[in-house]
PDB file of C-alpha atoms in Angstrom:
ATOM      1  CA  MET A1369      88.734 130.166 113.300  1.00 54.00           C
ATOM      2  CA  ASN A1370      88.473 126.635 114.674  1.00 79.00           C
ATOM      3  CA  ALA A1371      89.236 123.630 112.526  1.00 87.00           C
ATOM      4  CA  LEU A1372      86.308 121.742 111.009  1.00 91.00           C
ATOM      5  CA  LEU A1373      88.427 118.579 111.090  1.00 92.00           C
ATOM      6  CA  SER A1374      91.444 117.942 113.250  1.00 93.00           C
ATOM      7  CA  ALA A1375      93.575 114.809 113.473  1.00 95.00           C
ATOM      8  CA  ARG A1376      96.171 114.667 116.230  1.00 95.00           C
ATOM      9  CA  GLY A1377      98.886 112.016 116.432  1.00 96.00           C
ATOM     10  CA  VAL A1378      96.955 109.449 114.398  1.00 96.00           C
ATOM     11  CA  ASP A1379      98.549 106.034 114.073  1.00 96.00           C
ATOM     12  CA  LYS A1380      97.095 102.947 112.414  1.00 95.00           C
ATOM     13  CA  ARG A1381      98.512  99.479 112.754  1.00 94.00           C
ATOM     14  CA  PHE A1382      97.056  96.263 111.382  1.00 93.00           C
ATOM     15  CA  GLN A1383      97.926  92.995 113.064  1.00 90.00           C
ATOM     16  CA  ASN A1384      97.830  89.593 111.428  1.00 90.00           C
ATOM     17  CA  GLY A1385      99.044  87.007 113.927  1.00 91.00           C
ATOM     18  CA  ASP A1386     102.503  88.121 115.006  1.00 92.00           C
ATOM     19  CA  ASP A1387     102.911  90.442 112.011  1.00 93.00           C
ATOM     20  CA  VAL A1388     102.190  94.119 112.601  1.00 92.00           C
ATOM     21  CA  THR A1389     101.973  96.572 109.695  1.00 91.00           C
ATOM     22  CA  GLN A1390     102.265 100.250 110.592  1.00 92.00           C
ATOM     23  CA  VAL A1391     100.244 102.123 107.968  1.00 92.00           C
ATOM     24  CA  LEU A1392     100.033 105.587 109.551  1.00 93.00           C
ATOM     25  CA  LYS A1393     102.293 107.151 112.138  1.00 95.00           C
ATOM     26  CA  GLY A1394     101.809 110.451 113.944  1.00 95.00           C
ATOM     27  CA  ILE A1395      99.482 112.100 111.426  1.00 94.00           C
ATOM     28  CA  ASP A1396      98.472 115.661 112.305  1.00 96.00           C
ATOM     29  CA  LEU A1397      95.986 117.458 110.088  1.00 93.00           C
ATOM     30  CA  GLU A1398      93.687 120.467 110.308  1.00 94.00           C
ATOM     31  CA  LEU A1399      91.045 121.437 107.773  1.00 92.00           C
ATOM     32  CA  ARG A1400      88.881 124.541 107.917  1.00 91.00           C
ATOM     33  CA  SER A1401      85.365 124.965 106.602  1.00 88.00           C
ATOM     34  CA  GLY A1402      85.300 125.717 102.874  1.00 84.00           C
ATOM     35  CA  GLU A1403      88.735 124.244 102.151  1.00 85.00           C
ATOM     36  CA  LEU A1404      89.227 121.835  99.280  1.00 83.00           C
ATOM     37  CA  VAL A1405      92.268 119.707 100.072  1.00 86.00           C
ATOM     38  CA  ALA A1406      93.838 116.889  98.084  1.00 84.00           C
ATOM     39  CA  LEU A1407      95.656 114.076  99.824  1.00 85.00           C
ATOM     40  CA  VAL A1408      98.342 112.741  97.497  1.00 86.00           C
ATOM     41  CA  GLY A1409     100.854 109.942  97.824  1.00 85.00           C
ATOM     42  CA  ALA A1410     102.037 106.711  96.312  1.00 86.00           C
ATOM     43  CA  SER A1411      99.730 103.730  95.989  1.00 85.00           C
ATOM     44  CA  GLY A1412      99.671 101.857  99.291  1.00 84.00           C
ATOM     45  CA  SER A1413     100.846 104.849 101.331  1.00 87.00           C
ATOM     46  CA  GLY A1414      97.743 104.913 103.567  1.00 88.00           C
ATOM     47  CA  LYS A1415      95.559 107.575 101.910  1.00 88.00           C
ATOM     48  CA  SER A1416      92.404 105.450 101.912  1.00 87.00           C
ATOM     49  CA  THR A1417      93.129 104.262 105.440  1.00 91.00           C
ATOM     50  CA  LEU A1418      93.450 107.848 106.659  1.00 93.00           C
ATOM     51  CA  LEU A1419      90.206 108.831 104.918  1.00 90.00           C
ATOM     52  CA  SER A1420      88.459 105.840 106.510  1.00 89.00           C
ATOM     53  CA  ILE A1421      89.696 106.922 109.946  1.00 93.00           C
ATOM     54  CA  LEU A1422      88.695 110.555 109.392  1.00 92.00           C
ATOM     55  CA  GLY A1423      85.284 109.347 108.178  1.00 90.00           C
ATOM     56  CA  LEU A1424      84.793 107.175 111.297  1.00 92.00           C
ATOM     57  CA  LEU A1425      84.805 103.943 109.303  1.00 90.00           C
ATOM     58  CA  LEU A1426      87.981 102.714 111.020  1.00 92.00           C
ATOM     59  CA  ARG A1427      89.303 103.466 114.472  1.00 94.00           C
ATOM     60  CA  PRO A1428      92.853 104.766 114.810  1.00 95.00           C
ATOM     61  CA  SER A1429      95.335 102.678 116.811  1.00 95.00           C
ATOM     62  CA  ALA A1430      96.351 105.919 118.527  1.00 96.00           C
ATOM     63  CA  GLY A1431      95.521 109.599 118.287  1.00 96.00           C
ATOM     64  CA  GLU A1432      92.400 111.739 118.232  1.00 95.00           C
ATOM     65  CA  ILE A1433      89.908 112.853 115.588  1.00 94.00           C
ATOM     66  CA  TRP A1434      87.844 116.002 116.137  1.00 93.00           C
ATOM     67  CA  VAL A1435      85.028 117.132 113.844  1.00 91.00           C
ATOM     68  CA  ASN A1436      83.461 120.541 114.348  1.00 90.00           C
ATOM     69  CA  GLY A1437      84.888 120.755 117.869  1.00 89.00           C
ATOM     70  CA  GLU A1438      83.630 117.303 118.923  1.00 90.00           C
ATOM     71  CA  ARG A1439      85.926 114.373 119.610  1.00 93.00           C
ATOM     72  CA  THR A1440      84.719 111.503 117.420  1.00 92.00           C
ATOM     73  CA  ASP A1441      87.345 108.737 117.535  1.00 91.00           C
ATOM     74  CA  ASP A1442      86.179 107.492 120.932  1.00 91.00           C
ATOM     75  CA  LEU A1443      82.432 107.461 120.228  1.00 93.00           C
ATOM     76  CA  PRO A1444      80.648 104.109 120.691  1.00 94.00           C
ATOM     77  CA  GLU A1445      79.871 102.313 117.441  1.00 91.00           C
ATOM     78  CA  ASN A1446      76.163 103.244 117.301  1.00 89.00           C
ATOM     79  CA  LYS A1447      76.989 106.941 117.816  1.00 92.00           C
ATOM     80  CA  ARG A1448      79.771 106.753 115.206  1.00 90.00           C
ATOM     81  CA  ALA A1449      77.269 105.386 112.684  1.00 88.00           C
ATOM     82  CA  ALA A1450      74.729 108.103 113.477  1.00 88.00           C
ATOM     83  CA  TYR A1451      77.422 110.809 113.329  1.00 89.00           C
ATOM     84  CA  ARG A1452      78.654 109.528 109.936  1.00 88.00           C
ATOM     85  CA  ASN A1453      75.124 109.503 108.587  1.00 86.00           C
ATOM     86  CA  GLN A1454      74.161 112.955 109.845  1.00 87.00           C
ATOM     87  CA  LYS A1455      77.364 114.972 109.559  1.00 89.00           C
ATOM     88  CA  LEU A1456      79.773 113.310 107.128  1.00 90.00           C
ATOM     89  CA  GLY A1457      79.581 112.522 103.444  1.00 89.00           C
ATOM     90  CA  PHE A1458      81.853 109.806 102.086  1.00 84.00           C
ATOM     91  CA  ILE A1459      82.540 109.051  98.445  1.00 84.00           C
ATOM     92  CA  PHE A1460      84.066 105.611  98.115  1.00 78.00           C
ATOM     93  CA  GLN A1461      86.513 104.611  95.409  1.00 73.00           C
ATOM     94  CA  ALA A1462      84.345 101.536  94.655  1.00 75.00           C
ATOM     95  CA  HIS A1463      80.992 103.420  94.795  1.00 78.00           C
ATOM     96  CA  HIS A1464      79.241 100.850  97.080  1.00 86.00           C
ATOM     97  CA  LEU A1465      75.869 101.294  95.418  1.00 92.00           C
ATOM     98  CA  LEU A1466      73.110  98.772  96.079  1.00 91.00           C
ATOM     99  CA  PRO A1467      72.754  97.002  92.714  1.00 92.00           C
ATOM    100  CA  ASP A1468      68.990  96.392  92.872  1.00 93.00           C
ATOM    101  CA  PHE A1469      68.228  99.986  93.861  1.00 95.00           C
ATOM    102  CA  SER A1470      67.654 102.780  91.379  1.00 96.00           C
ATOM    103  CA  ALA A1471      69.975 105.764  91.217  1.00 96.00           C
ATOM    104  CA  LEU A1472      67.380 107.782  93.138  1.00 96.00           C
ATOM    105  CA  GLU A1473      66.997 105.095  95.823  1.00 96.00           C
ATOM    106  CA  ASN A1474      70.782 104.867  96.247  1.00 95.00           C
ATOM    107  CA  VAL A1475      71.030 108.639  96.686  1.00 95.00           C
ATOM    108  CA  ALA A1476      68.072 108.737  99.096  1.00 95.00           C
ATOM    109  CA  LEU A1477      69.184 105.818 101.281  1.00 92.00           C
ATOM    110  CA  PRO A1478      71.235 107.745 103.913  1.00 91.00           C
ATOM    111  CA  ALA A1479      68.276 110.064 104.530  1.00 91.00           C
ATOM    112  CA  ALA A1480      65.514 107.483 104.055  1.00 90.00           C
ATOM    113  CA  ALA A1481      66.884 104.783 106.373  1.00 84.00           C
ATOM    114  CA  PRO A1482      66.583 106.781 109.618  1.00 83.00           C
ATOM    115  CA  ALA A1483      63.318 108.376 108.411  1.00 83.00           C
ATOM    116  CA  GLY A1484      61.676 105.020 107.706  1.00 85.00           C
ATOM    117  CA  GLY A1485      61.310 105.556 103.963  1.00 86.00           C
ATOM    118  CA  ILE A1486      61.608 107.987 101.089  1.00 92.00           C
ATOM    119  CA  SER A1487      59.411 110.981 101.880  1.00 92.00           C
ATOM    120  CA  LYS A1488      58.437 113.608  99.308  1.00 95.00           C
ATOM    121  CA  SER A1489      61.155 115.934 100.604  1.00 94.00           C
ATOM    122  CA  ILE A1490      63.831 113.205 100.432  1.00 94.00           C
ATOM    123  CA  ARG A1491      62.702 112.310  96.893  1.00 95.00           C
ATOM    124  CA  ALA A1492      62.850 115.994  95.900  1.00 96.00           C
ATOM    125  CA  ARG A1493      66.337 116.455  97.385  1.00 96.00           C
ATOM    126  CA  SER A1494      67.569 113.239  95.703  1.00 96.00           C
ATOM    127  CA  THR A1495      66.124 114.358  92.368  1.00 97.00           C
ATOM    128  CA  GLU A1496      67.766 117.770  92.731  1.00 96.00           C
ATOM    129  CA  LEU A1497      71.172 116.228  93.513  1.00 95.00           C
ATOM    130  CA  LEU A1498      70.946 113.801  90.591  1.00 95.00           C
ATOM    131  CA  GLY A1499      70.150 116.762  88.353  1.00 94.00           C
ATOM    132  CA  ARG A1500      73.170 118.638  89.676  1.00 90.00           C
ATOM    133  CA  VAL A1501      75.448 115.733  88.701  1.00 89.00           C
ATOM    134  CA  GLY A1502      73.803 115.433  85.265  1.00 90.00           C
ATOM    135  CA  LEU A1503      71.810 112.256  85.886  1.00 93.00           C
ATOM    136  CA  GLU A1504      68.218 113.486  85.889  1.00 92.00           C
ATOM    137  CA  ASP A1505      67.513 111.144  82.957  1.00 95.00           C
ATOM    138  CA  ARG A1506      68.956 108.115  84.812  1.00 94.00           C
ATOM    139  CA  MET A1507      67.292 108.442  88.226  1.00 93.00           C
ATOM    140  CA  ASP A1508      65.061 105.384  87.711  1.00 95.00           C
ATOM    141  CA  PHE A1509      67.861 103.197  86.310  1.00 94.00           C
ATOM    142  CA  ARG A1510      69.081 100.378  88.540  1.00 95.00           C
ATOM    143  CA  ALA A1511      72.719 100.718  89.567  1.00 93.00           C
ATOM    144  CA  THR A1512      73.608  97.680  87.428  1.00 93.00           C
ATOM    145  CA  ARG A1513      72.502  99.635  84.319  1.00 94.00           C
ATOM    146  CA  LEU A1514      74.777 102.612  84.994  1.00 92.00           C
ATOM    147  CA  SER A1515      78.266 103.168  83.601  1.00 89.00           C
ATOM    148  CA  GLY A1516      81.239 103.532  85.955  1.00 85.00           C
ATOM    149  CA  GLY A1517      81.164 107.319  85.644  1.00 84.00           C
ATOM    150  CA  GLN A1518      77.409 107.414  86.256  1.00 89.00           C
ATOM    151  CA  LYS A1519      77.819 105.229  89.354  1.00 90.00           C
ATOM    152  CA  GLN A1520      80.489 107.609  90.601  1.00 87.00           C
ATOM    153  CA  ARG A1521      78.150 110.577  90.165  1.00 89.00           C
ATOM    154  CA  VAL A1522      75.368 108.735  92.036  1.00 93.00           C
ATOM    155  CA  ALA A1523      77.836 108.094  94.869  1.00 91.00           C
ATOM    156  CA  ILE A1524      78.717 111.797  94.908  1.00 91.00           C
ATOM    157  CA  ALA A1525      75.056 112.819  95.062  1.00 93.00           C
ATOM    158  CA  ARG A1526      74.497 110.272  97.848  1.00 93.00           C
ATOM    159  CA  SER A1527      77.331 111.792  99.878  1.00 92.00           C
ATOM    160  CA  LEU A1528      75.520 115.152  99.822  1.00 93.00           C
ATOM    161  CA  ILE A1529      71.958 114.039 100.632  1.00 94.00           C
ATOM    162  CA  ASN A1530      72.120 114.890 104.342  1.00 92.00           C
ATOM    163  CA  GLY A1531      73.906 118.226 103.889  1.00 91.00           C
ATOM    164  CA  PRO A1532      77.116 117.062 105.592  1.00 92.00           C
ATOM    165  CA  LEU A1533      79.564 119.315 107.415  1.00 90.00           C
ATOM    166  CA  LEU A1534      82.394 117.533 105.640  1.00 89.00           C
ATOM    167  CA  VAL A1535      82.730 115.397 102.513  1.00 89.00           C
ATOM    168  CA  LEU A1536      85.589 112.914 102.361  1.00 87.00           C
ATOM    169  CA  ALA A1537      86.255 111.556  98.911  1.00 83.00           C
ATOM    170  CA  ASP A1538      88.494 108.681  97.872  1.00 79.00           C
ATOM    171  CA  GLU A1539      89.374 109.383  94.226  1.00 74.00           C
ATOM    172  CA  PRO A1540      85.979 110.958  93.485  1.00 71.00           C
ATOM    173  CA  THR A1541      86.732 111.876  89.890  1.00 68.00           C
ATOM    174  CA  GLY A1542      88.680 108.750  88.898  1.00 69.00           C
ATOM    175  CA  ASN A1543      85.931 107.456  86.577  1.00 66.00           C
ATOM    176  CA  LEU A1544      84.825 110.812  85.205  1.00 69.00           C
ATOM    177  CA  ASP A1545      85.615 112.763  82.065  1.00 74.00           C
ATOM    178  CA  ARG A1546      87.113 116.242  82.524  1.00 80.00           C
ATOM    179  CA  GLU A1547      83.811 118.115  82.183  1.00 78.00           C
ATOM    180  CA  SER A1548      82.035 115.851  84.699  1.00 71.00           C
ATOM    181  CA  ALA A1549      85.009 116.054  87.075  1.00 72.00           C
ATOM    182  CA  ASP A1550      84.934 119.869  86.961  1.00 74.00           C
ATOM    183  CA  GLN A1551      81.156 119.840  87.543  1.00 71.00           C
ATOM    184  CA  VAL A1552      81.563 117.528  90.557  1.00 67.00           C
ATOM    185  CA  LEU A1553      84.360 119.565  92.113  1.00 71.00           C
ATOM    186  CA  SER A1554      82.330 122.751  91.837  1.00 71.00           C
ATOM    187  CA  LEU A1555      79.384 120.973  93.491  1.00 69.00           C
TER     188      LEU A1555
END
């Protein structure tokens, strides 16, 4: 069986003037469809950087990223954005919800933006996902009115709206109680 995600020889360096910080060096990784994998390490060890590279948010300094048999690290920026939107789900540590949007609008956004608005089917899918994360009673609440755990669950629902091949999550259950965390992991 082919890997759903493959990283080969991934390096990441950040340069600030003459200072170069090597964050990742020679990372090789293969994930298969259906696997649930946890990336663990000390704070500052490059976990979020690696997730951002795998999710096409950052480019590696060296190496290759393959998703579902397609090389993605060398795609032009507009194709990277489209690929992220259509095939990847990303759950950010800091949620990145739009504060003036409702929970439903935040969930719908990745599907609604390319479609030109929230259609009935996008609204139905968003409503279903909010129900699955236990927020059916909060779907019309603005993001500013949600607790940290509720915002996290909105971000999780948003990551699933386009039926991604792969979901990358940066501490997805950090703000959740045990029951909510278990519910999210099963989702």
